[in-house]
mmCIF file of C-alpha atoms in Angstrom:
data_model
loop_
_atom_site.group_PDB
_atom_site.id
_atom_site.type_symbol
_atom_site.label_atom_id
_atom_site.label_comp_id
_atom_site.label_asym_id
_atom_site.label_seq_id
_atom_site.Cartn_x
_atom_site.Cartn_y
_atom_site.Cartn_z
ATOM 1 C CA MET A 7 -58.398 35.831 36.841
ATOM 2 C CA VAL A 8 -55.965 34.561 34.203
ATOM 3 C CA ALA A 9 -57.668 32.796 31.334
ATOM 4 C CA ALA A 10 -56.959 29.068 30.742
ATOM 5 C CA PRO A 11 -55.111 28.172 27.576
ATOM 6 C CA GLY A 12 -57.269 27.172 24.707
ATOM 7 C CA PHE A 13 -57.365 27.100 20.928
ATOM 8 C CA THR A 14 -59.627 27.402 18.004
ATOM 9 C CA ILE A 15 -59.178 26.328 14.462
ATOM 10 C CA ASP A 16 -59.559 29.033 11.891
ATOM 11 C CA THR A 17 -61.239 26.976 8.991
ATOM 12 C CA ALA A 18 -60.753 29.801 6.558
ATOM 13 C CA SER A 19 -56.975 29.898 6.810
ATOM 14 C CA GLY A 20 -56.497 26.483 8.189
ATOM 15 C CA ASN A 21 -54.386 27.819 11.141
ATOM 16 C CA LEU A 22 -54.511 26.899 14.781
ATOM 17 C CA ARG A 23 -55.297 29.895 16.885
ATOM 18 C CA LEU A 24 -54.350 29.946 20.628
ATOM 19 C CA ARG A 25 -55.837 32.161 23.257
ATOM 20 C CA GLY A 26 -55.648 32.684 27.031
ATOM 21 C CA THR A 27 -52.443 31.869 29.081
ATOM 22 C CA LEU A 28 -49.693 29.448 28.187
ATOM 23 C CA ASP A 29 -47.299 29.297 31.165
ATOM 24 C CA ILE A 30 -45.758 26.753 33.466
ATOM 25 C CA TYR A 31 -49.016 26.315 35.386
ATOM 26 C CA HIS A 32 -51.064 25.388 32.299
ATOM 27 C CA VAL A 33 -48.510 23.910 30.011
ATOM 28 C CA GLN A 34 -49.514 20.223 30.624
ATOM 29 C CA GLN A 35 -53.218 20.936 29.788
ATOM 30 C CA ALA A 36 -52.128 22.947 26.672
ATOM 31 C CA LYS A 37 -49.730 20.170 25.618
ATOM 32 C CA GLN A 38 -52.473 17.509 25.641
ATOM 33 C CA GLN A 39 -54.953 19.682 23.711
ATOM 34 C CA LEU A 40 -52.445 20.776 21.133
ATOM 35 C CA GLU A 41 -51.246 17.235 20.543
ATOM 36 C CA GLN A 42 -54.851 16.145 20.004
ATOM 37 C CA ALA A 43 -55.439 19.020 17.605
ATOM 38 C CA LEU A 44 -52.308 18.328 15.694
ATOM 39 C CA ALA A 45 -52.865 14.600 15.505
ATOM 40 C CA GLY A 46 -55.008 14.863 12.317
ATOM 41 C CA ASN A 47 -54.283 17.224 9.553
ATOM 42 C CA ALA A 48 -51.507 19.562 10.716
ATOM 43 C CA PRO A 49 -52.287 23.274 10.228
ATOM 44 C CA ALA A 50 -50.056 25.543 8.205
ATOM 45 C CA ALA A 51 -49.215 27.659 11.318
ATOM 46 C CA ILE A 52 -50.063 28.362 14.942
ATOM 47 C CA ASP A 53 -51.488 31.811 15.622
ATOM 48 C CA ILE A 54 -50.563 33.104 19.053
ATOM 49 C CA SER A 55 -51.800 36.627 18.718
ATOM 50 C CA GLY A 56 -54.614 35.708 21.080
ATOM 51 C CA LEU A 57 -52.331 34.690 23.999
ATOM 52 C CA SER A 58 -52.467 37.084 26.892
ATOM 53 C CA ARG A 59 -49.441 35.447 28.758
ATOM 54 C CA LEU A 60 -46.508 33.372 27.518
ATOM 55 C CA ASP A 61 -43.415 32.289 29.589
ATOM 56 C CA THR A 62 -40.327 30.333 28.812
ATOM 57 C CA VAL A 63 -41.916 26.954 29.412
ATOM 58 C CA GLY A 64 -44.733 27.745 27.013
ATOM 59 C CA ALA A 65 -42.360 29.100 24.421
ATOM 60 C CA LEU A 66 -40.298 25.812 24.691
ATOM 61 C CA LEU A 67 -43.558 23.851 24.132
ATOM 62 C CA LEU A 68 -44.387 25.953 20.979
ATOM 63 C CA ARG A 69 -40.835 25.369 19.735
ATOM 64 C CA GLN A 70 -41.154 21.625 20.186
ATOM 65 C CA LEU A 71 -44.361 21.612 18.246
ATOM 66 C CA GLU A 72 -42.748 23.734 15.533
ATOM 67 C CA GLU A 73 -39.950 21.296 15.047
ATOM 68 C CA LYS A 74 -41.972 18.144 15.475
ATOM 69 C CA HIS A 75 -44.895 18.967 13.148
ATOM 70 C CA ARG A 76 -43.017 21.290 10.732
ATOM 71 C CA ILE A 77 -45.366 24.218 11.351
ATOM 72 C CA LYS A 78 -44.710 27.921 11.917
ATOM 73 C CA ILE A 79 -45.547 30.268 14.774
ATOM 74 C CA ALA A 80 -47.435 33.207 13.305
ATOM 75 C CA HIS A 81 -48.603 36.655 14.531
ATOM 76 C CA SER A 82 -46.290 36.679 17.491
ATOM 77 C CA LYS A 83 -46.440 39.759 19.682
ATOM 78 C CA PRO A 84 -43.365 42.016 19.796
ATOM 79 C CA GLU A 85 -42.874 41.363 23.496
ATOM 80 C CA TYR A 86 -42.508 37.642 22.769
ATOM 81 C CA ALA A 87 -39.740 38.062 20.207
ATOM 82 C CA GLU A 88 -36.853 38.055 22.736
ATOM 83 C CA LEU A 89 -38.409 35.067 24.485
ATOM 84 C CA PHE A 90 -38.411 33.015 21.262
ATOM 85 C CA LYS A 91 -34.795 34.130 20.585
ATOM 86 C CA LEU A 92 -33.807 32.817 23.987
ATOM 87 C CA VAL A 93 -35.458 29.404 23.606
ATOM 88 C CA ALA A 94 -34.115 29.112 20.040
ATOM 89 C CA LYS A 95 -30.628 28.738 21.686
ATOM 90 C CA ALA A 96 -31.695 25.851 23.870
ATOM 91 C CA ASP A 97 -30.449 22.423 22.857
ATOM 92 C CA MET A 98 -33.511 20.264 22.563
ATOM 93 C CA THR A 99 -31.699 17.040 21.663
ATOM 94 C CA LEU A 100 -31.922 14.284 24.208
ATOM 95 C CA PRO A 101 -28.592 13.055 25.534
ATOM 96 C CA LYS A 102 -27.627 9.637 24.340
ATOM 97 C CA PRO A 103 -27.535 7.092 27.150
ATOM 98 C CA LYS A 104 -24.034 6.158 28.087
ATOM 99 C CA LYS A 105 -23.039 2.649 27.576
ATOM 100 C CA PRO A 106 -21.826 0.931 30.719
ATOM 101 C CA LYS A 107 -18.103 0.530 30.886
ATOM 102 C CA PRO A 108 -16.810 -2.995 30.751
ATOM 103 C CA ALA A 109 -15.512 -4.403 34.017
ATOM 104 C CA TRP A 110 -11.949 -4.558 32.876
ATOM 105 C CA LYS A 111 -11.936 -0.905 31.964
ATOM 106 C CA LYS A 112 -13.383 0.052 35.356
ATOM 107 C CA TRP A 113 -10.734 -2.025 37.091
ATOM 108 C CA LEU A 114 -8.021 -0.398 34.968
ATOM 109 C CA MET A 115 -9.281 3.121 35.683
ATOM 110 C CA GLY A 116 -9.519 2.431 39.422
ATOM 111 C CA LEU A 117 -5.904 1.004 39.271
ATOM 112 C CA GLY A 118 -4.745 4.182 37.615
ATOM 113 C CA LYS A 119 -6.450 6.440 40.106
ATOM 114 C CA GLN A 120 -4.959 4.512 42.951
ATOM 115 C CA THR A 121 -1.493 4.712 41.365
ATOM 116 C CA VAL A 122 -1.732 8.514 40.895
ATOM 117 C CA ALA A 123 -3.029 8.884 44.501
ATOM 118 C CA PHE A 124 -0.165 6.729 45.852
ATOM 119 C CA TYR A 125 2.348 8.783 43.855
ATOM 120 C CA GLN A 126 0.996 12.096 45.173
ATOM 121 C CA SER A 127 0.932 10.703 48.698
ATOM 122 C CA ALA A 128 4.561 9.564 48.366
ATOM 123 C CA ILE A 129 5.658 12.996 47.222
ATOM 124 C CA GLU A 130 3.707 14.693 50.016
ATOM 125 C CA PHE A 131 5.141 12.310 52.532
ATOM 126 C CA THR A 132 8.729 12.790 51.252
ATOM 127 C CA ALA A 133 8.349 16.581 51.441
ATOM 128 C CA PHE A 134 6.837 16.463 54.970
ATOM 129 C CA LEU A 135 9.666 14.022 56.008
ATOM 130 C CA GLY A 136 12.304 16.404 54.696
ATOM 131 C CA GLN A 137 10.706 19.371 56.521
ATOM 132 C CA ALA A 138 10.489 17.400 59.684
ATOM 133 C CA CYS A 139 14.118 16.411 59.514
ATOM 134 C CA VAL A 140 15.254 19.987 58.833
ATOM 135 C CA THR A 141 13.069 21.426 61.675
ATOM 136 C CA PHE A 142 14.115 18.585 64.074
ATOM 137 C CA SER A 143 17.783 19.258 63.360
ATOM 138 C CA ARG A 144 17.420 22.947 63.868
ATOM 139 C CA SER A 145 15.558 22.415 67.080
ATOM 140 C CA VAL A 146 18.274 20.148 68.451
ATOM 141 C CA LEU A 147 21.077 22.529 67.485
ATOM 142 C CA SER A 148 19.197 25.535 68.752
ATOM 143 C CA PRO A 149 17.050 24.562 71.784
ATOM 144 C CA LYS A 150 15.365 27.967 71.919
ATOM 145 C CA HIS A 151 13.061 26.656 69.134
ATOM 146 C CA LEU A 152 11.956 23.740 71.319
ATOM 147 C CA ARG A 153 8.702 24.145 73.210
ATOM 148 C CA PHE A 154 9.496 22.078 76.267
ATOM 149 C CA THR A 155 6.063 22.595 77.903
ATOM 150 C CA ASP A 156 4.290 21.112 74.890
ATOM 151 C CA ILE A 157 6.860 18.303 74.642
ATOM 152 C CA MET A 158 6.280 17.348 78.305
ATOM 153 C CA HIS A 159 2.548 17.494 77.794
ATOM 154 C CA HIS A 160 2.706 15.057 74.905
ATOM 155 C CA ILE A 161 5.107 12.713 76.721
ATOM 156 C CA GLY A 162 2.466 12.424 79.328
ATOM 157 C CA GLU A 163 -0.297 11.753 76.806
ATOM 158 C CA THR A 164 1.612 9.318 74.634
ATOM 159 C CA GLY A 165 3.810 7.692 77.216
ATOM 160 C CA ILE A 166 2.683 7.786 80.889
ATOM 161 C CA ASP A 167 -1.014 7.374 79.981
ATOM 162 C CA ALA A 168 -0.180 4.522 77.655
ATOM 163 C CA ILE A 169 1.761 2.459 80.223
ATOM 164 C CA PRO A 170 -1.163 0.336 81.565
ATOM 165 C CA ILE A 171 -2.439 -0.703 78.102
ATOM 166 C CA ILE A 172 1.106 -1.404 76.689
ATOM 167 C CA THR A 173 2.221 -3.420 79.614
ATOM 168 C CA THR A 174 -1.011 -5.467 79.748
ATOM 169 C CA MET A 175 -0.778 -6.205 76.015
ATOM 170 C CA ALA A 176 2.872 -7.293 76.318
ATOM 171 C CA PHE A 177 2.115 -9.529 79.183
ATOM 172 C CA MET A 178 -0.797 -11.193 77.436
ATOM 173 C CA ILE A 179 1.088 -11.615 74.192
ATOM 174 C CA ALA A 180 3.918 -13.373 76.019
ATOM 175 C CA VAL A 181 1.416 -15.663 77.809
ATOM 176 C CA VAL A 182 0.076 -16.631 74.356
ATOM 177 C CA LEU A 183 3.505 -17.196 72.902
ATOM 178 C CA ALA A 184 4.524 -19.364 75.856
ATOM 179 C CA TYR A 185 1.415 -21.288 75.781
ATOM 180 C CA GLN A 186 1.449 -22.000 72.067
ATOM 181 C CA GLY A 187 5.171 -22.779 72.219
ATOM 182 C CA VAL A 188 4.651 -25.405 74.871
ATOM 183 C CA ALA A 189 1.722 -26.919 72.906
ATOM 184 C CA GLN A 190 3.787 -27.105 69.714
ATOM 185 C CA LEU A 191 7.209 -28.181 71.185
ATOM 186 C CA ARG A 192 5.948 -30.691 73.796
ATOM 187 C CA PRO A 193 5.209 -33.521 71.314
ATOM 188 C CA LEU A 194 8.828 -33.181 70.129
ATOM 189 C CA GLY A 195 10.211 -33.314 73.673
ATOM 190 C CA ALA A 196 11.522 -29.737 73.314
ATOM 191 C CA GLU A 197 9.249 -27.736 75.591
ATOM 192 C CA ASN A 198 12.228 -26.281 77.365
ATOM 193 C CA LEU A 199 12.923 -24.323 74.199
ATOM 194 C CA THR A 200 9.823 -22.254 74.922
ATOM 195 C CA VAL A 201 12.099 -19.953 76.985
ATOM 196 C CA ASN A 202 14.149 -19.372 73.898
ATOM 197 C CA LEU A 203 11.052 -18.675 71.702
ATOM 198 C CA VAL A 204 9.511 -16.125 74.200
ATOM 199 C CA ALA A 205 12.778 -14.306 74.964
ATOM 200 C CA ILE A 206 13.990 -13.872 71.279
ATOM 201 C CA SER A 207 10.515 -13.160 70.033
ATOM 202 C CA VAL A 208 9.744 -10.486 72.659
ATOM 203 C CA LEU A 209 13.072 -8.708 72.432
ATOM 204 C CA ARG A 210 13.573 -8.679 68.724
ATOM 205 C CA GLU A 211 10.095 -8.445 67.296
ATOM 206 C CA MET A 212 6.902 -8.686 69.318
ATOM 207 C CA GLY A 213 7.733 -6.128 72.013
ATOM 208 C CA VAL A 214 8.655 -3.217 69.716
ATOM 209 C CA LEU A 215 6.284 -4.191 66.928
ATOM 210 C CA LEU A 216 3.089 -4.560 68.980
ATOM 211 C CA THR A 217 3.963 -1.523 70.998
ATOM 212 C CA ALA A 218 4.355 0.499 67.748
ATOM 213 C CA ILE A 219 1.013 -0.753 66.411
ATOM 214 C CA MET A 220 -0.774 0.078 69.626
ATOM 215 C CA VAL A 221 0.825 3.589 69.694
ATOM 216 C CA ALA A 222 -0.172 4.107 66.080
ATOM 217 C CA GLY A 223 -3.766 3.338 66.918
ATOM 218 C CA ARG A 224 -3.792 5.326 70.129
ATOM 219 C CA SER A 225 -1.442 8.283 69.771
ATOM 220 C CA GLY A 226 -1.121 8.540 65.898
ATOM 221 C CA SER A 227 -4.887 8.780 65.579
ATOM 222 C CA ALA A 228 -4.923 11.350 68.384
ATOM 223 C CA PHE A 229 -2.440 13.529 66.563
ATOM 224 C CA THR A 230 -4.551 13.425 63.357
ATOM 225 C CA ALA A 231 -7.732 14.213 65.216
ATOM 226 C CA GLN A 232 -6.230 17.076 67.275
ATOM 227 C CA ILE A 233 -4.621 18.832 64.372
ATOM 228 C CA GLY A 234 -7.653 18.097 62.181
ATOM 229 C CA VAL A 235 -10.037 19.780 64.513
ATOM 230 C CA MET A 236 -7.734 22.824 64.661
ATOM 231 C CA LYS A 237 -7.767 22.878 60.888
ATOM 232 C CA VAL A 238 -11.594 22.783 60.918
ATOM 233 C CA ARG A 239 -11.685 25.658 63.468
ATOM 234 C CA GLU A 240 -9.091 27.582 61.392
ATOM 235 C CA GLU A 241 -6.759 27.692 64.379
ATOM 236 C CA VAL A 242 -3.848 26.624 62.114
ATOM 237 C CA ASP A 243 -4.635 29.549 59.857
ATOM 238 C CA ALA A 244 -4.712 31.914 62.870
ATOM 239 C CA LEU A 245 -1.338 30.703 63.875
ATOM 240 C CA GLN A 246 0.097 31.609 60.515
ATOM 241 C CA VAL A 247 -1.537 34.999 60.609
ATOM 242 C CA ILE A 248 0.129 35.935 63.931
ATOM 243 C CA GLY A 249 3.480 34.808 62.564
ATOM 244 C CA ILE A 250 3.793 31.417 64.411
ATOM 245 C CA LYS A 251 4.895 28.451 62.298
ATOM 246 C CA PRO A 252 2.278 25.625 62.695
ATOM 247 C CA PHE A 253 5.058 23.077 62.002
ATOM 248 C CA GLU A 254 7.024 24.066 64.957
ATOM 249 C CA VAL A 255 4.056 24.406 67.242
ATOM 250 C CA LEU A 256 2.014 21.391 66.292
ATOM 251 C CA VAL A 257 4.329 18.899 64.667
ATOM 252 C CA MET A 258 7.665 19.056 66.381
ATOM 253 C CA PRO A 259 6.472 18.712 69.996
ATOM 254 C CA ARG A 260 4.438 15.601 69.054
ATOM 255 C CA LEU A 261 7.378 14.187 67.061
ATOM 256 C CA ILE A 262 10.075 14.671 69.753
ATOM 257 C CA ALA A 263 7.635 13.377 72.459
ATOM 258 C CA LEU A 264 6.897 10.162 70.618
ATOM 259 C CA ILE A 265 10.552 9.612 69.738
ATOM 260 C CA ILE A 266 11.237 9.742 73.490
ATOM 261 C CA THR A 267 8.304 7.738 74.734
ATOM 262 C CA LEU A 268 8.165 4.843 72.264
ATOM 263 C CA PRO A 269 11.566 3.426 73.146
ATOM 264 C CA LEU A 270 10.654 3.653 76.847
ATOM 265 C CA LEU A 271 7.385 1.932 76.193
ATOM 266 C CA THR A 272 9.196 -0.745 74.192
ATOM 267 C CA PHE A 273 11.613 -1.351 77.167
ATOM 268 C CA MET A 274 8.569 -1.695 79.469
ATOM 269 C CA ALA A 275 6.826 -4.116 77.052
ATOM 270 C CA ASP A 276 10.020 -6.167 76.914
ATOM 271 C CA ILE A 277 10.151 -6.384 80.671
ATOM 272 C CA MET A 278 6.494 -7.331 81.016
ATOM 273 C CA GLY A 279 6.771 -9.814 78.053
ATOM 274 C CA LEU A 280 9.621 -11.610 79.714
ATOM 275 C CA PHE A 281 7.724 -11.617 83.033
ATOM 276 C CA GLY A 282 4.646 -13.143 81.334
ATOM 277 C CA GLY A 283 6.676 -15.775 79.705
ATOM 278 C CA GLY A 284 8.332 -16.593 83.026
ATOM 279 C CA ILE A 285 4.919 -16.997 84.762
ATOM 280 C CA MET A 286 3.695 -19.323 82.100
ATOM 281 C CA SER A 287 7.049 -21.306 82.082
ATOM 282 C CA MET A 288 6.606 -21.823 85.906
ATOM 283 C CA HIS A 289 3.075 -23.302 85.415
ATOM 284 C CA LEU A 290 3.589 -25.246 82.187
ATOM 285 C CA ILE A 291 7.037 -26.674 82.254
ATOM 286 C CA ASP A 292 7.876 -26.355 85.958
ATOM 287 C CA ILE A 293 10.877 -24.056 85.565
ATOM 288 C CA PRO A 294 11.517 -21.886 88.641
ATOM 289 C CA PHE A 295 11.459 -18.168 87.906
ATOM 290 C CA SER A 296 15.161 -17.721 88.821
ATOM 291 C CA SER A 297 16.111 -20.554 86.468
ATOM 292 C CA TYR A 298 13.959 -18.975 83.749
ATOM 293 C CA MET A 299 15.676 -15.667 84.060
ATOM 294 C CA GLU A 300 19.076 -17.351 84.041
ATOM 295 C CA ARG A 301 18.057 -19.154 80.787
ATOM 296 C CA VAL A 302 16.910 -15.870 79.295
ATOM 297 C CA ARG A 303 20.256 -14.284 80.173
ATOM 298 C CA VAL A 304 22.087 -17.124 78.376
ATOM 299 C CA VAL A 305 19.783 -17.254 75.349
ATOM 300 C CA ALA A 306 19.208 -13.566 74.687
ATOM 301 C CA HIS A 307 22.197 -11.484 73.890
ATOM 302 C CA GLY A 308 22.620 -7.757 73.978
ATOM 303 C CA ASP A 309 22.196 -7.645 70.179
ATOM 304 C CA ASP A 310 18.625 -8.987 70.482
ATOM 305 C CA PHE A 311 17.786 -6.211 72.914
ATOM 306 C CA LEU A 312 19.363 -3.473 70.747
ATOM 307 C CA VAL A 313 17.526 -4.725 67.685
ATOM 308 C CA GLY A 314 14.240 -3.871 69.201
ATOM 309 C CA MET A 315 15.436 -0.585 70.714
ATOM 310 C CA ILE A 316 16.890 0.556 67.370
ATOM 311 C CA LYS A 317 13.635 0.093 65.651
ATOM 312 C CA ALA A 318 11.610 1.986 68.278
ATOM 313 C CA PRO A 319 12.660 5.583 67.440
ATOM 314 C CA VAL A 320 12.326 4.846 63.743
ATOM 315 C CA PHE A 321 8.768 3.611 64.190
ATOM 316 C CA ALA A 322 8.030 6.616 66.426
ATOM 317 C CA PHE A 323 9.274 9.065 63.722
ATOM 318 C CA LEU A 324 7.074 7.323 61.130
ATOM 319 C CA ILE A 325 3.956 7.187 63.347
ATOM 320 C CA ALA A 326 4.182 10.900 64.330
ATOM 321 C CA THR A 327 4.907 12.024 60.800
ATOM 322 C CA VAL A 328 1.951 10.107 59.338
ATOM 323 C CA GLY A 329 -0.357 11.298 62.093
ATOM 324 C CA CYS A 330 0.552 14.961 61.651
ATOM 325 C CA ILE A 331 0.455 14.666 57.701
ATOM 326 C CA HIS A 332 -3.151 13.424 57.790
ATOM 327 C CA GLY A 333 -4.102 16.064 60.388
ATOM 328 C CA MET A 334 -2.822 18.794 58.132
ATOM 329 C CA ARG A 335 -4.823 17.228 55.209
ATOM 330 C CA VAL A 336 -8.153 17.856 57.024
ATOM 331 C CA SER A 337 -10.315 20.229 54.978
ATOM 332 C CA GLY A 338 -13.225 21.903 56.767
ATOM 333 C CA SER A 339 -15.605 19.120 57.816
ATOM 334 C CA ALA A 340 -16.109 16.561 60.581
ATOM 335 C CA GLU A 341 -16.355 13.823 57.856
ATOM 336 C CA SER A 342 -12.829 14.797 56.781
ATOM 337 C CA VAL A 343 -11.479 14.449 60.312
ATOM 338 C CA GLY A 344 -12.832 10.915 60.617
ATOM 339 C CA ARG A 345 -11.620 9.897 57.076
ATOM 340 C CA GLU A 346 -8.098 11.220 57.719
ATOM 341 C CA THR A 347 -7.845 9.702 61.196
ATOM 342 C CA THR A 348 -8.823 6.223 59.749
ATOM 343 C CA ALA A 349 -6.242 6.666 56.916
ATOM 344 C CA SER A 350 -3.653 7.825 59.516
ATOM 345 C CA VAL A 351 -3.974 4.547 61.540
ATOM 346 C CA VAL A 352 -3.950 2.362 58.429
ATOM 347 C CA ASN A 353 -0.927 4.078 56.819
ATOM 348 C CA ALA A 354 1.017 4.231 60.012
ATOM 349 C CA ILE A 355 0.614 0.485 60.677
ATOM 350 C CA PHE A 356 1.413 -0.298 57.006
ATOM 351 C CA LEU A 357 4.647 1.692 57.277
ATOM 352 C CA VAL A 358 5.572 0.115 60.579
ATOM 353 C CA LEU A 359 5.116 -3.421 59.237
ATOM 354 C CA GLY A 360 7.041 -2.539 55.997
ATOM 355 C CA THR A 361 9.876 -0.959 57.854
ATOM 356 C CA ASP A 362 10.059 -3.843 60.231
ATOM 357 C CA ALA A 363 10.421 -6.268 57.303
ATOM 358 C CA LEU A 364 13.240 -4.112 55.889
ATOM 359 C CA PHE A 365 14.921 -4.089 59.307
ATOM 360 C CA SER A 366 14.699 -7.915 59.476
ATOM 361 C CA VAL A 367 16.380 -8.312 56.022
ATOM 362 C CA LEU A 368 18.998 -5.660 57.033
ATOM 363 C CA PHE A 369 19.878 -7.208 60.368
ATOM 364 C CA GLU A 370 20.074 -10.711 58.793
ATOM 365 C CA LYS A 371 22.577 -9.428 56.203
ATOM 366 C CA MET A 372 24.579 -7.745 58.935
ATOM 367 C CA GLY A 373 24.551 -11.051 60.962
ATOM 368 C CA ILE A 374 22.751 -9.486 63.971
#
């Protein structure tokens, strides 16, 4: 059995002599006894020749006592020499507590980090956008690079499967527009202008904008999750190993499919929006449906319809690009998939809204 640490005071020499074991299991007991012994008149040295065992923790304790009480460690055994050399290199100074940063400095640092992150994201998006344009142009000029089976599969997922939710959404939005339009215009005696409001709003803005937002949340997030899971499973790396370009296999079919389906979904949203506005006009302002359609034909011109249809492929390109970018950013964990999927939806909707605002200014300057 290993002896417990202890000490005796050599009254003849005035030294403190330790005996027994001084290791990690006995260091607390030894520390208390040594502090009590050194509380009075400090001895000239600590004699450790009687220790049968000494480890790093015990050596650190002796070094602390040596520095604190200005005493020497005497009669050390040769086998303890290397141990004392090791602990002599240890930094025993306590780190100074960090002062809390002022609120303005934290805010400024956060702003800087966000600015750098935005700059890096902009560069990455521009590079990805350029690669998408080059690959898309090459695919159009050389159809052998197109994967028609994958394109048709994604057309079904992003287009056909989305018809029920898109048409229902467009119908309900038109109902709300017509109801609110009548409520606001009736006190002015201009409730008949509700037809103008619904027709222009649906064809120019609401049809394509709400469809794009719905597709960004539905299909854009799906693109990110699908590619992200492939990244986690290292399937993207496997494609590169066997000589297949992941961009052509994973990005281009989704990009082309969405460019095809979003204008078609926008067209269906326009039809259902006008239909919903007609139903509400029949009930709220007693306009026959045939008269409503004739009024829409007079009020809404071809330019109004083209404005919405021109926006649709641009929005589709942005949504698919953002979804695929964030899918490629996923790095090895399920948490990363969720984080990038959320960022994909937010960024896609932000880009759609920003681009729609630019289109509005552009068309206003062009007189459309």
